[in-house]
mmCIF file of C-alpha atoms in Angstrom:
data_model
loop_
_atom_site.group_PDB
_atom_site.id
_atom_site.type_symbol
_atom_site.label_atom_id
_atom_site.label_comp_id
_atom_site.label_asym_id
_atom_site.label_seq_id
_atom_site.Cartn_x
_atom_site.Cartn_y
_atom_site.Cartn_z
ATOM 1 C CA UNK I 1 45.284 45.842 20.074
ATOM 2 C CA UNK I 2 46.795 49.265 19.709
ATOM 3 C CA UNK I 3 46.669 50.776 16.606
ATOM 4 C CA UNK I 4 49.177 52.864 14.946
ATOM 5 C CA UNK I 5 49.000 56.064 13.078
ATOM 6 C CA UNK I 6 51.099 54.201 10.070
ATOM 7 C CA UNK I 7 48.224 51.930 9.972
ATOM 8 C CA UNK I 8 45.724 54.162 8.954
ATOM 9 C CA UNK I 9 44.289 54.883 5.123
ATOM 10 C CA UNK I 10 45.866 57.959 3.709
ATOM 11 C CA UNK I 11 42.654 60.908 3.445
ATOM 12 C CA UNK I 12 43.476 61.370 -0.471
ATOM 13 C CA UNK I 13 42.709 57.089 -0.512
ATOM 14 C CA UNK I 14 39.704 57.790 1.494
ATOM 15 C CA UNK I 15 38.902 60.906 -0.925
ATOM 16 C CA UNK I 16 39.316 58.841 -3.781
ATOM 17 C CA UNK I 17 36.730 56.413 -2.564
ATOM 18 C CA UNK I 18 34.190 59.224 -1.877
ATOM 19 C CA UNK I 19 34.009 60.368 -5.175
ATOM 20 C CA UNK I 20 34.124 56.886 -6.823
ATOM 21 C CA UNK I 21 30.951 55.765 -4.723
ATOM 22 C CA UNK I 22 29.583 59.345 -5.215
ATOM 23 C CA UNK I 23 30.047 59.522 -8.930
ATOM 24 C CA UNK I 24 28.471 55.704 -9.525
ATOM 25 C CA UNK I 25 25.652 56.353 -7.408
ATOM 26 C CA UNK I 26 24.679 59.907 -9.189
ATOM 27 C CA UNK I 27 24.906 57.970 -13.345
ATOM 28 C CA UNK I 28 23.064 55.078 -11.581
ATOM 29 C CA UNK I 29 20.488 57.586 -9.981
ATOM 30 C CA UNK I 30 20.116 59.671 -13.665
ATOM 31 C CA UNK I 31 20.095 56.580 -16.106
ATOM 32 C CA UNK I 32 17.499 54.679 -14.114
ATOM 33 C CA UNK I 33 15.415 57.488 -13.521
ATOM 34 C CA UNK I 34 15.254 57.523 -17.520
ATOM 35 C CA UNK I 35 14.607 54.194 -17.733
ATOM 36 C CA UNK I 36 13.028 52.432 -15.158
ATOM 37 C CA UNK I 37 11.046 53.425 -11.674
ATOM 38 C CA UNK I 38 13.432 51.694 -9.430
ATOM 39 C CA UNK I 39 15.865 54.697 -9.383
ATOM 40 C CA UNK I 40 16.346 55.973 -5.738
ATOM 41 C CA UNK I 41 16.907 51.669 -5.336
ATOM 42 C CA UNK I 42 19.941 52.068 -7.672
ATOM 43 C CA UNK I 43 20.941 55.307 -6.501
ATOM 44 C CA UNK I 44 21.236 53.916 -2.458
ATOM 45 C CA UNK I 45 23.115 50.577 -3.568
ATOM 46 C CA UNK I 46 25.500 52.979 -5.915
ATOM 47 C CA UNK I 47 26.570 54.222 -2.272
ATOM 48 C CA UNK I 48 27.474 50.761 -1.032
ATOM 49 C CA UNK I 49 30.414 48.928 -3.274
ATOM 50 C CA UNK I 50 31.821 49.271 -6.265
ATOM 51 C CA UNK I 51 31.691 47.784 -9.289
ATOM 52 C CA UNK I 52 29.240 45.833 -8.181
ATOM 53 C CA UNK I 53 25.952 47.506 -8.790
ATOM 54 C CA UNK I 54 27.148 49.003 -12.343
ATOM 55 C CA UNK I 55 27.608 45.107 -13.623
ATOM 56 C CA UNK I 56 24.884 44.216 -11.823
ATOM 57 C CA UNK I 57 22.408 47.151 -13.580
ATOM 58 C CA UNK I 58 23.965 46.630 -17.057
ATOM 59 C CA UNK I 59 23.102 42.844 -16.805
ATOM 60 C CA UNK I 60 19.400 43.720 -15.766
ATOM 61 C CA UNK I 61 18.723 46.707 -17.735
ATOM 62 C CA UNK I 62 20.992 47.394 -20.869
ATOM 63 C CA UNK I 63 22.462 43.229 -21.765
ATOM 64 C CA UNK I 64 19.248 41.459 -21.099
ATOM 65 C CA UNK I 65 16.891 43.636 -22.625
ATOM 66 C CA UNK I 66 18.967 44.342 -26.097
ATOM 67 C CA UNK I 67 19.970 40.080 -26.179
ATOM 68 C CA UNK I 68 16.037 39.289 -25.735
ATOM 69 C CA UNK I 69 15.563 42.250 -28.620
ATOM 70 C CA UNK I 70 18.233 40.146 -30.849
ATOM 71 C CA UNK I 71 17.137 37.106 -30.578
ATOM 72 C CA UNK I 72 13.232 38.281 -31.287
ATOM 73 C CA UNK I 73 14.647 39.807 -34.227
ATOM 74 C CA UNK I 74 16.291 36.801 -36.094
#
């Protein structure tokens, strides 16, 4: 197939994504090295997609752990 130049991704689109992935992985990296040992983990998959691993971290580390707390307390 032959390719374009219109069919490209604009460099601010691929900047954009950059700092996205770069942002999520550095507060994934920072809040799991505060709170659990599996930081550099969190910090790698932060790279990878997003929204993914944030909704996936807040499920295992921040909803779980304060609905178990909640439901000891009552």
């Amino acid at each position: 197939m032959h390719s374009s130049h219109s069919d490209s991704l604009p460099i601010w689109a691929i900047v954009l994504v950059i700092a996205i992935l770069l942002t999520q992985s550095l507060w994934l990296f920072t809040h799991a090295r505060r709170h659990t040992k599996y930081y550099w983990f969190w910090g790698i998959i932060g790279l990878i997609q997003c929204p993914s691993p944030l909704i996936a971290y807040w499920f295992v580390y921040i909803y779980w752990p304060r609905r178990k707390e909640r439901q000891k307390n009552r």
